PDB file of C-alpha atoms in Angstrom:
ATOM      1  CA  MET A   1     105.871 145.593  70.369  1.00 49.00           C
ATOM      2  CA  ASP A   2     105.655 141.885  71.958  1.00 56.00           C
ATOM      3  CA  HIS A   3     108.918 140.808  69.703  1.00 60.00           C
ATOM      4  CA  ARG A   4     110.790 144.222  70.820  1.00 61.00           C
ATOM      5  CA  ASN A   5     110.082 143.614  74.237  1.00 62.00           C
ATOM      6  CA  ASN A   6     111.273 140.296  73.570  1.00 69.00           C
ATOM      7  CA  LYS A   7     114.461 141.761  72.332  1.00 73.00           C
ATOM      8  CA  MET A   8     114.793 144.139  74.637  1.00 73.00           C
ATOM      9  CA  GLY A   9     114.816 141.640  77.530  1.00 72.00           C
ATOM     10  CA  TRP A  10     117.470 139.516  76.022  1.00 76.00           C
ATOM     11  CA  LEU A  11     119.746 142.409  75.730  1.00 76.00           C
ATOM     12  CA  PHE A  12     119.094 143.559  79.271  1.00 77.00           C
ATOM     13  CA  THR A  13     119.585 139.810  80.811  1.00 77.00           C
ATOM     14  CA  SER A  14     122.293 139.249  78.166  1.00 80.00           C
ATOM     15  CA  PRO A  15     125.447 140.495  80.911  1.00 82.00           C
ATOM     16  CA  TYR A  16     124.026 137.881  83.455  1.00 76.00           C
ATOM     17  CA  LEU A  17     123.704 135.206  80.777  1.00 79.00           C
ATOM     18  CA  LEU A  18     126.882 135.463  79.649  1.00 83.00           C
ATOM     19  CA  TYR A  19     128.384 135.528  83.347  1.00 81.00           C
ATOM     20  CA  SER A  20     126.414 132.402  84.211  1.00 76.00           C
ATOM     21  CA  LEU A  21     128.230 130.670  80.563  1.00 78.00           C
ATOM     22  CA  ILE A  22     131.628 131.806  81.124  1.00 80.00           C
ATOM     23  CA  PHE A  23     132.141 131.594  85.161  1.00 79.00           C
ATOM     24  CA  PHE A  24     129.166 128.834  86.030  1.00 79.00           C
ATOM     25  CA  PHE A  25     128.514 126.211  82.889  1.00 80.00           C
ATOM     26  CA  GLY A  26     132.309 126.691  81.445  1.00 80.00           C
ATOM     27  CA  PRO A  27     133.855 125.396  84.736  1.00 82.00           C
ATOM     28  CA  LEU A  28     131.054 122.748  85.175  1.00 83.00           C
ATOM     29  CA  ILE A  29     131.478 120.918  81.620  1.00 87.00           C
ATOM     30  CA  TRP A  30     135.759 121.068  82.775  1.00 86.00           C
ATOM     31  CA  SER A  31     135.085 119.903  86.024  1.00 87.00           C
ATOM     32  CA  PHE A  32     133.022 116.665  84.224  1.00 88.00           C
ATOM     33  CA  PHE A  33     135.837 115.817  81.616  1.00 90.00           C
ATOM     34  CA  LEU A  34     138.709 116.631  84.383  1.00 87.00           C
ATOM     35  CA  SER A  35     136.554 113.663  86.594  1.00 90.00           C
ATOM     36  CA  VAL A  36     137.360 111.528  84.092  1.00 90.00           C
ATOM     37  CA  THR A  37     140.992 111.943  83.490  1.00 91.00           C
ATOM     38  CA  ASP A  38     144.165 111.192  85.825  1.00 88.00           C
ATOM     39  CA  TRP A  39     145.448 114.760  84.776  1.00 87.00           C
ATOM     40  CA  ASN A  40     147.595 115.873  88.199  1.00 85.00           C
ATOM     41  CA  LEU A  41     147.671 119.389  87.481  1.00 81.00           C
ATOM     42  CA  ILE A  42     150.875 119.851  86.002  1.00 84.00           C
ATOM     43  CA  ALA A  43     151.957 116.777  82.810  1.00 82.00           C
ATOM     44  CA  PRO A  44     150.765 117.933  79.900  1.00 82.00           C
ATOM     45  CA  THR A  45     149.289 114.820  78.907  1.00 83.00           C
ATOM     46  CA  PHE A  46     146.343 112.601  80.820  1.00 84.00           C
ATOM     47  CA  ASN A  47     144.386 109.225  80.177  1.00 86.00           C
ATOM     48  CA  LEU A  48     140.988 108.743  80.194  1.00 88.00           C
ATOM     49  CA  VAL A  49     139.811 106.579  83.131  1.00 87.00           C
ATOM     50  CA  GLY A  50     136.498 106.915  83.169  1.00 86.00           C
ATOM     51  CA  ILE A  51     134.443 106.149  86.435  1.00 90.00           C
ATOM     52  CA  GLU A  52     137.018 105.145  88.277  1.00 92.00           C
ATOM     53  CA  ASN A  53     137.896 108.214  90.443  1.00 91.00           C
ATOM     54  CA  PHE A  54     133.676 107.947  91.314  1.00 93.00           C
ATOM     55  CA  ALA A  55     134.526 104.649  92.484  1.00 93.00           C
ATOM     56  CA  ASN A  56     137.555 105.582  94.129  1.00 92.00           C
ATOM     57  CA  ALA A  57     136.267 108.644  95.484  1.00 91.00           C
ATOM     58  CA  LEU A  58     132.865 106.395  97.388  1.00 92.00           C
ATOM     59  CA  LYS A  59     135.139 104.255  98.808  1.00 91.00           C
ATOM     60  CA  SER A  60     137.717 106.786 100.379  1.00 90.00           C
ATOM     61  CA  PRO A  61     137.846 107.230 103.868  1.00 91.00           C
ATOM     62  CA  SER A  62     138.271 110.498 103.915  1.00 90.00           C
ATOM     63  CA  VAL A  63     135.578 111.575 101.329  1.00 91.00           C
ATOM     64  CA  HIS A  64     133.252 109.586 103.994  1.00 91.00           C
ATOM     65  CA  SER A  65     134.721 112.020 106.903  1.00 90.00           C
ATOM     66  CA  ALA A  66     134.113 115.293 104.606  1.00 90.00           C
ATOM     67  CA  PHE A  67     130.520 113.869 103.926  1.00 90.00           C
ATOM     68  CA  TRP A  68     129.740 113.208 107.935  1.00 92.00           C
ATOM     69  CA  VAL A  69     131.731 116.324 108.882  1.00 92.00           C
ATOM     70  CA  THR A  70     129.165 118.419 107.013  1.00 90.00           C
ATOM     71  CA  TYR A  71     126.284 117.223 108.724  1.00 91.00           C
ATOM     72  CA  LYS A  72     128.091 117.583 112.188  1.00 92.00           C
ATOM     73  CA  PHE A  73     128.705 121.313 111.346  1.00 91.00           C
ATOM     74  CA  MET A  74     125.328 121.826 110.657  1.00 91.00           C
ATOM     75  CA  ILE A  75     124.077 120.046 114.005  1.00 92.00           C
ATOM     76  CA  ILE A  76     126.592 123.046 115.437  1.00 92.00           C
ATOM     77  CA  PHE A  77     126.146 125.702 113.464  1.00 93.00           C
ATOM     78  CA  VAL A  78     122.476 126.178 112.230  1.00 93.00           C
ATOM     79  CA  PRO A  79     120.440 125.722 115.492  1.00 93.00           C
ATOM     80  CA  ILE A  80     123.293 128.579 117.015  1.00 94.00           C
ATOM     81  CA  VAL A  81     122.879 131.379 114.247  1.00 94.00           C
ATOM     82  CA  THR A  82     119.200 130.674 114.162  1.00 93.00           C
ATOM     83  CA  VAL A  83     118.627 131.845 117.869  1.00 93.00           C
ATOM     84  CA  LEU A  84     121.483 134.432 118.002  1.00 94.00           C
ATOM     85  CA  ALA A  85     120.023 135.861 114.843  1.00 93.00           C
ATOM     86  CA  THR A  86     116.395 136.164 115.619  1.00 92.00           C
ATOM     87  CA  ALA A  87     117.241 137.146 119.369  1.00 90.00           C
ATOM     88  CA  VAL A  88     118.965 140.103 117.651  1.00 91.00           C
ATOM     89  CA  ALA A  89     116.661 140.836 115.179  1.00 90.00           C
ATOM     90  CA  VAL A  90     113.738 140.977 118.199  1.00 87.00           C
ATOM     91  CA  LEU A  91     115.880 143.118 120.360  1.00 87.00           C
ATOM     92  CA  VAL A  92     116.556 145.145 117.745  1.00 87.00           C
ATOM     93  CA  HIS A  93     113.226 145.549 116.261  1.00 82.00           C
ATOM     94  CA  GLY A  94     111.950 146.524 119.847  1.00 79.00           C
ATOM     95  CA  LEU A  95     114.642 149.255 120.132  1.00 79.00           C
ATOM     96  CA  PRO A  96     112.437 152.984 119.937  1.00 77.00           C
ATOM     97  CA  ARG A  97     115.297 154.177 117.689  1.00 80.00           C
ATOM     98  CA  PHE A  98     118.771 153.699 116.292  1.00 80.00           C
ATOM     99  CA  LYS A  99     117.568 150.616 114.926  1.00 78.00           C
ATOM    100  CA  SER A 100     119.749 150.428 111.470  1.00 79.00           C
ATOM    101  CA  LEU A 101     123.222 151.487 113.550  1.00 80.00           C
ATOM    102  CA  PHE A 102     122.733 148.238 115.688  1.00 79.00           C
ATOM    103  CA  LEU A 103     122.169 145.758 112.998  1.00 80.00           C
ATOM    104  CA  ILE A 104     125.267 147.673 110.942  1.00 81.00           C
ATOM    105  CA  GLY A 105     127.155 146.666 113.688  1.00 83.00           C
ATOM    106  CA  PHE A 106     126.005 143.316 114.011  1.00 81.00           C
ATOM    107  CA  PHE A 107     126.657 143.050 110.135  1.00 83.00           C
ATOM    108  CA  LEU A 108     130.123 144.450 110.112  1.00 83.00           C
ATOM    109  CA  PRO A 109     131.232 140.729 111.489  1.00 84.00           C
ATOM    110  CA  TYR A 110     130.032 139.273 108.122  1.00 85.00           C
ATOM    111  CA  LEU A 111     131.971 142.028 105.762  1.00 82.00           C
ATOM    112  CA  SER A 112     135.775 140.876 107.132  1.00 81.00           C
ATOM    113  CA  SER A 113     137.877 138.686 105.716  1.00 81.00           C
ATOM    114  CA  GLY A 114     137.362 134.960 106.799  1.00 82.00           C
ATOM    115  CA  VAL A 115     141.248 134.836 107.138  1.00 86.00           C
ATOM    116  CA  VAL A 116     141.674 137.883 109.430  1.00 85.00           C
ATOM    117  CA  SER A 117     139.279 136.323 112.047  1.00 85.00           C
ATOM    118  CA  SER A 118     140.232 133.051 111.468  1.00 86.00           C
ATOM    119  CA  LEU A 119     144.029 133.996 112.024  1.00 85.00           C
ATOM    120  CA  ILE A 120     143.046 136.174 115.392  1.00 86.00           C
ATOM    121  CA  ALA A 121     141.024 133.130 116.499  1.00 85.00           C
ATOM    122  CA  LYS A 122     144.083 130.803 116.109  1.00 85.00           C
ATOM    123  CA  GLY A 123     145.800 133.277 117.896  1.00 85.00           C
ATOM    124  CA  LEU A 124     143.731 133.506 121.026  1.00 85.00           C
ATOM    125  CA  LEU A 125     143.409 129.949 120.561  1.00 84.00           C
ATOM    126  CA  SER A 126     146.699 128.285 119.977  1.00 82.00           C
ATOM    127  CA  TYR A 127     148.298 125.656 122.214  1.00 81.00           C
ATOM    128  CA  THR A 128     150.822 128.083 123.072  1.00 82.00           C
ATOM    129  CA  SER A 129     148.838 131.171 123.696  1.00 83.00           C
ATOM    130  CA  PRO A 130     148.788 133.796 126.531  1.00 84.00           C
ATOM    131  CA  MET A 131     145.526 132.936 127.023  1.00 85.00           C
ATOM    132  CA  ASN A 132     145.732 129.125 127.087  1.00 84.00           C
ATOM    133  CA  VAL A 133     149.512 129.208 129.284  1.00 86.00           C
ATOM    134  CA  PHE A 134     147.257 131.701 131.680  1.00 85.00           C
ATOM    135  CA  LEU A 135     144.713 128.694 131.744  1.00 84.00           C
ATOM    136  CA  ARG A 136     147.162 126.187 132.519  1.00 84.00           C
ATOM    137  CA  LYS A 137     148.904 127.451 135.355  1.00 84.00           C
ATOM    138  CA  MET A 138     144.949 127.998 136.786  1.00 84.00           C
ATOM    139  CA  GLY A 139     144.997 124.250 135.866  1.00 82.00           C
ATOM    140  CA  LEU A 140     142.674 124.647 133.222  1.00 81.00           C
ATOM    141  CA  ASP A 141     144.235 122.340 130.452  1.00 82.00           C
ATOM    142  CA  ILE A 142     142.458 122.507 126.830  1.00 81.00           C
ATOM    143  CA  ASP A 143     143.945 122.051 123.591  1.00 83.00           C
ATOM    144  CA  TRP A 144     141.050 124.043 121.829  1.00 84.00           C
ATOM    145  CA  LEU A 145     142.231 123.249 118.295  1.00 84.00           C
ATOM    146  CA  GLY A 146     144.080 120.261 118.777  1.00 84.00           C
ATOM    147  CA  THR A 147     140.551 118.222 119.635  1.00 85.00           C
ATOM    148  CA  PRO A 148     138.041 116.703 117.740  1.00 86.00           C
ATOM    149  CA  LEU A 149     135.096 118.175 119.708  1.00 88.00           C
ATOM    150  CA  SER A 150     136.599 121.439 120.524  1.00 88.00           C
ATOM    151  CA  ALA A 151     137.931 122.083 116.869  1.00 89.00           C
ATOM    152  CA  LEU A 152     134.267 121.384 115.255  1.00 90.00           C
ATOM    153  CA  GLY A 153     132.531 123.810 118.295  1.00 90.00           C
ATOM    154  CA  ILE A 154     135.286 126.949 117.496  1.00 90.00           C
ATOM    155  CA  VAL A 155     134.863 126.655 113.973  1.00 91.00           C
ATOM    156  CA  GLY A 156     131.136 126.301 114.312  1.00 91.00           C
ATOM    157  CA  LEU A 157     131.097 129.515 116.842  1.00 91.00           C
ATOM    158  CA  ILE A 158     133.152 131.614 114.273  1.00 91.00           C
ATOM    159  CA  LEU A 159     130.791 131.069 111.658  1.00 91.00           C
ATOM    160  CA  ALA A 160     127.877 131.669 114.205  1.00 92.00           C
ATOM    161  CA  TRP A 161     129.613 135.374 115.030  1.00 91.00           C
ATOM    162  CA  LYS A 162     130.173 136.229 111.190  1.00 91.00           C
ATOM    163  CA  PHE A 163     126.621 135.688 109.979  1.00 92.00           C
ATOM    164  CA  THR A 164     124.497 136.176 113.072  1.00 92.00           C
ATOM    165  CA  GLY A 165     124.029 139.696 111.835  1.00 89.00           C
ATOM    166  CA  TYR A 166     123.521 138.857 108.086  1.00 91.00           C
ATOM    167  CA  TYR A 167     120.584 136.544 109.167  1.00 93.00           C
ATOM    168  CA  ALA A 168     119.526 139.154 111.504  1.00 92.00           C
ATOM    169  CA  LEU A 169     118.926 141.821 109.072  1.00 90.00           C
ATOM    170  CA  ILE A 170     116.684 139.236 106.974  1.00 91.00           C
ATOM    171  CA  LEU A 171     115.285 138.199 109.801  1.00 92.00           C
ATOM    172  CA  THR A 172     114.214 142.000 110.965  1.00 90.00           C
ATOM    173  CA  SER A 173     112.991 142.568 107.894  1.00 88.00           C
ATOM    174  CA  GLY A 174     110.217 139.996 108.474  1.00 88.00           C
ATOM    175  CA  LEU A 175     109.392 141.566 111.913  1.00 87.00           C
ATOM    176  CA  GLU A 176     109.273 145.093 110.470  1.00 86.00           C
ATOM    177  CA  SER A 177     106.655 143.722 107.914  1.00 85.00           C
ATOM    178  CA  ILE A 178     104.125 142.589 110.357  1.00 82.00           C
ATOM    179  CA  ASP A 179     101.429 144.386 110.756  1.00 81.00           C
ATOM    180  CA  LYS A 180     101.045 146.268 114.758  1.00 81.00           C
ATOM    181  CA  GLU A 181      97.529 146.003 114.527  1.00 81.00           C
ATOM    182  CA  VAL A 182      98.063 142.424 115.191  1.00 81.00           C
ATOM    183  CA  TYR A 183     100.015 142.598 118.252  1.00 78.00           C
ATOM    184  CA  GLU A 184      97.176 145.420 119.609  1.00 78.00           C
ATOM    185  CA  ALA A 185      94.628 142.948 119.196  1.00 83.00           C
ATOM    186  CA  ALA A 186      96.482 140.506 120.801  1.00 79.00           C
ATOM    187  CA  ALA A 187      97.276 143.075 123.974  1.00 79.00           C
ATOM    188  CA  ILE A 188      93.592 143.732 124.004  1.00 80.00           C
ATOM    189  CA  ASP A 189      92.738 139.850 124.581  1.00 74.00           C
ATOM    190  CA  GLY A 190      95.639 139.370 127.124  1.00 77.00           C
ATOM    191  CA  VAL A 191      98.281 137.490 125.690  1.00 78.00           C
ATOM    192  CA  THR A 192     101.314 137.427 127.220  1.00 80.00           C
ATOM    193  CA  ASP A 193     104.710 138.437 125.829  1.00 75.00           C
ATOM    194  CA  ARG A 194     105.686 134.339 125.404  1.00 80.00           C
ATOM    195  CA  GLN A 195     102.281 133.656 123.917  1.00 81.00           C
ATOM    196  CA  ARG A 196     103.093 136.317 121.738  1.00 79.00           C
ATOM    197  CA  PHE A 197     106.576 135.302 120.561  1.00 81.00           C
ATOM    198  CA  TRP A 198     105.495 131.659 119.892  1.00 82.00           C
ATOM    199  CA  ARG A 199     101.929 132.096 118.602  1.00 83.00           C
ATOM    200  CA  ILE A 200     101.942 134.872 116.600  1.00 82.00           C
ATOM    201  CA  THR A 201     105.618 136.181 115.690  1.00 83.00           C
ATOM    202  CA  LEU A 202     107.550 133.249 114.874  1.00 84.00           C
ATOM    203  CA  PRO A 203     104.046 132.276 112.394  1.00 85.00           C
ATOM    204  CA  LEU A 204     103.949 135.452 110.441  1.00 86.00           C
ATOM    205  CA  LEU A 205     108.060 135.446 110.876  1.00 88.00           C
ATOM    206  CA  TYR A 206     108.309 131.886 109.220  1.00 89.00           C
ATOM    207  CA  PRO A 207     109.262 133.295 105.438  1.00 89.00           C
ATOM    208  CA  SER A 208     111.910 135.251 106.745  1.00 91.00           C
ATOM    209  CA  LEU A 209     113.094 132.398 108.726  1.00 91.00           C
ATOM    210  CA  TYR A 210     112.314 129.537 106.436  1.00 91.00           C
ATOM    211  CA  THR A 211     114.888 131.753 103.864  1.00 91.00           C
ATOM    212  CA  THR A 212     117.242 132.310 106.604  1.00 93.00           C
ATOM    213  CA  LEU A 213     117.620 128.077 107.654  1.00 93.00           C
ATOM    214  CA  ILE A 214     118.040 127.564 103.758  1.00 92.00           C
ATOM    215  CA  LEU A 215     121.174 129.783 103.633  1.00 92.00           C
ATOM    216  CA  ALA A 216     121.846 128.253 107.113  1.00 93.00           C
ATOM    217  CA  PHE A 217     122.130 124.617 105.817  1.00 92.00           C
ATOM    218  CA  GLY A 218     123.934 126.299 102.822  1.00 90.00           C
ATOM    219  CA  VAL A 219     126.883 127.829 104.199  1.00 91.00           C
ATOM    220  CA  THR A 220     127.557 124.317 105.989  1.00 91.00           C
ATOM    221  CA  PHE A 221     128.609 122.706 102.515  1.00 90.00           C
ATOM    222  CA  GLY A 222     131.100 125.422 101.691  1.00 89.00           C
ATOM    223  CA  ILE A 223     133.399 125.837 104.894  1.00 89.00           C
ATOM    224  CA  PHE A 224     136.410 126.403 104.133  1.00 90.00           C
ATOM    225  CA  THR A 225     138.821 129.515 104.847  1.00 89.00           C
ATOM    226  CA  GLU A 226     138.190 129.095 108.778  1.00 89.00           C
ATOM    227  CA  VAL A 227     139.150 125.215 108.642  1.00 90.00           C
ATOM    228  CA  TYR A 228     142.221 125.915 106.187  1.00 90.00           C
ATOM    229  CA  GLN A 229     143.103 128.605 108.721  1.00 89.00           C
ATOM    230  CA  LEU A 230     142.590 126.924 112.231  1.00 88.00           C
ATOM    231  CA  THR A 231     142.746 123.029 111.766  1.00 87.00           C
ATOM    232  CA  GLY A 232     144.109 122.403 107.973  1.00 86.00           C
ATOM    233  CA  GLY A 233     141.165 119.680 108.373  1.00 85.00           C
ATOM    234  CA  GLY A 234     142.483 118.114 111.653  1.00 83.00           C
ATOM    235  CA  PRO A 235     142.692 116.826 114.402  1.00 85.00           C
ATOM    236  CA  ASN A 236     142.670 113.418 112.663  1.00 85.00           C
ATOM    237  CA  ASN A 237     140.364 114.268 109.968  1.00 86.00           C
ATOM    238  CA  ALA A 238     137.757 115.949 112.056  1.00 88.00           C
ATOM    239  CA  THR A 239     136.885 119.515 110.311  1.00 91.00           C
ATOM    240  CA  ASN A 240     137.560 117.588 107.148  1.00 91.00           C
ATOM    241  CA  THR A 241     134.819 119.461 104.993  1.00 90.00           C
ATOM    242  CA  TRP A 242     133.943 118.801 101.217  1.00 89.00           C
ATOM    243  CA  GLN A 243     135.834 121.953 100.345  1.00 90.00           C
ATOM    244  CA  MET A 244     139.083 121.222 102.516  1.00 91.00           C
ATOM    245  CA  GLU A 245     139.275 117.296 100.902  1.00 92.00           C
ATOM    246  CA  ILE A 246     138.960 118.819  97.348  1.00 91.00           C
ATOM    247  CA  PHE A 247     141.493 121.511  98.165  1.00 91.00           C
ATOM    248  CA  LYS A 248     144.017 118.381  99.614  1.00 91.00           C
ATOM    249  CA  GLN A 249     143.416 116.122  96.495  1.00 91.00           C
ATOM    250  CA  ALA A 250     143.852 118.851  93.553  1.00 88.00           C
ATOM    251  CA  PHE A 251     146.301 121.242  95.331  1.00 90.00           C
ATOM    252  CA  THR A 252     148.382 118.560  97.959  1.00 89.00           C
ATOM    253  CA  ASN A 253     148.347 115.413  96.062  1.00 88.00           C
ATOM    254  CA  LEU A 254     148.098 116.857  92.630  1.00 89.00           C
ATOM    255  CA  GLN A 255     145.137 114.812  91.305  1.00 90.00           C
ATOM    256  CA  ALA A 256     143.046 117.172  89.403  1.00 89.00           C
ATOM    257  CA  GLY A 257     140.683 114.666  88.025  1.00 91.00           C
ATOM    258  CA  TYR A 258     139.885 112.863  91.037  1.00 92.00           C
ATOM    259  CA  ALA A 259     139.379 116.068  92.803  1.00 92.00           C
ATOM    260  CA  SER A 260     136.698 116.783  90.010  1.00 92.00           C
ATOM    261  CA  ALA A 261     134.934 113.879  90.752  1.00 93.00           C
ATOM    262  CA  VAL A 262     135.040 114.567  94.616  1.00 93.00           C
ATOM    263  CA  ALA A 263     133.714 117.788  93.753  1.00 92.00           C
ATOM    264  CA  LEU A 264     131.010 116.754  91.664  1.00 92.00           C
ATOM    265  CA  LEU A 265     129.725 114.127  94.498  1.00 92.00           C
ATOM    266  CA  ALA A 266     129.932 117.157  96.733  1.00 91.00           C
ATOM    267  CA  SER A 267     127.718 119.148  94.805  1.00 90.00           C
ATOM    268  CA  VAL A 268     125.007 115.778  94.297  1.00 91.00           C
ATOM    269  CA  ALA A 269     125.061 115.760  98.135  1.00 91.00           C
ATOM    270  CA  THR A 270     124.566 119.495  98.432  1.00 91.00           C
ATOM    271  CA  PHE A 271     121.739 119.409  95.920  1.00 91.00           C
ATOM    272  CA  ILE A 272     120.013 116.430  97.897  1.00 93.00           C
ATOM    273  CA  SER A 273     119.968 117.726 100.865  1.00 92.00           C
ATOM    274  CA  ILE A 274     119.140 121.308 100.618  1.00 92.00           C
ATOM    275  CA  PHE A 275     116.173 119.582  98.410  1.00 93.00           C
ATOM    276  CA  ILE A 276     115.013 117.321 101.772  1.00 93.00           C
ATOM    277  CA  ILE A 277     115.436 119.784 104.103  1.00 92.00           C
ATOM    278  CA  ARG A 278     113.704 122.351 101.721  1.00 91.00           C
ATOM    279  CA  LYS A 279     110.647 120.091 101.855  1.00 92.00           C
ATOM    280  CA  PHE A 280     110.857 119.352 105.636  1.00 91.00           C
ATOM    281  CA  LEU A 281     110.841 122.735 106.652  1.00 90.00           C
ATOM    282  CA  GLU A 282     107.719 123.118 104.079  1.00 89.00           C
ATOM    283  CA  ILE A 283     105.843 120.503 105.667  1.00 89.00           C
ATOM    284  CA  TRP A 284     106.590 121.458 108.921  1.00 86.00           C
ATOM    285  CA  GLY A 285     105.190 124.853 108.039  1.00 84.00           C
ATOM    286  CA  LYS A 286     102.320 123.664 107.000  1.00 84.00           C
ATOM    287  CA  ARG A 287     101.519 121.424 109.833  1.00 82.00           C
ATOM    288  CA  ASN A 288     102.125 123.904 111.861  1.00 75.00           C
ATOM    289  CA  GLY A 289      99.644 126.627 110.035  1.00 73.00           C
ATOM    290  CA  TRP A 290     102.565 128.841 109.549  1.00 72.00           C
ATOM    291  CA  VAL A 291     101.943 128.550 105.642  1.00 66.00           C
TER     292      VAL A 291
END
């Protein structure tokens, strides 16, 4: 019977295994191969260059910029989206009715196209837009997408707007799982609303909050659409993310081998960063008694 169950298990998992083989392991192996060549994406021939691409990438100022820009986006995006998602989840959870309707409304930006939302934002925030023309008449001259700090902030806010509803959905499900008797007992003991949130809600919400934080940190390593549409990585590489750097090297500079090396370095940086963040969150949760 066990042997038969094993066969059935392999049968049902085979579509996913086949998908992973074709769309994950295949491109990964191809990327490893490209990273040790000088293929320019067009020529039918190429040369093996060993670790030269990796050495050049590690010395490249634009790669260094992409590395640090990722963490700058992290500092902007993660706190904002976490606070907003938590606030939305708490507000929706406290509604007597129509919770699903409000959650769907907040979730809609996540379903919208990043290209469309970025183009709308660019139309509103470009230096020659009607809004900026009006602001300049009022004495407020700001180049929203042409200044490094404001460009970082704008992209971070757009991403926060997009992902708030998605993370709020996760946090709301966590709030719904908290036993109401815990709050009733706290009310009997005279616990205030503020104390209830910090000492009861957050600790019991920690598993959902942990998932949300890991997802939010992961998003910052894959930012591309918004940056490509709004700033193209500028000004002065201020918004040049990992994905933007890979795109430029592969499709603008036609250095597919070098771009593959950058992509692999980005994967390593992502893995190490997420691993450290996970460990930090786990230690922090245990230290505060939330786990």
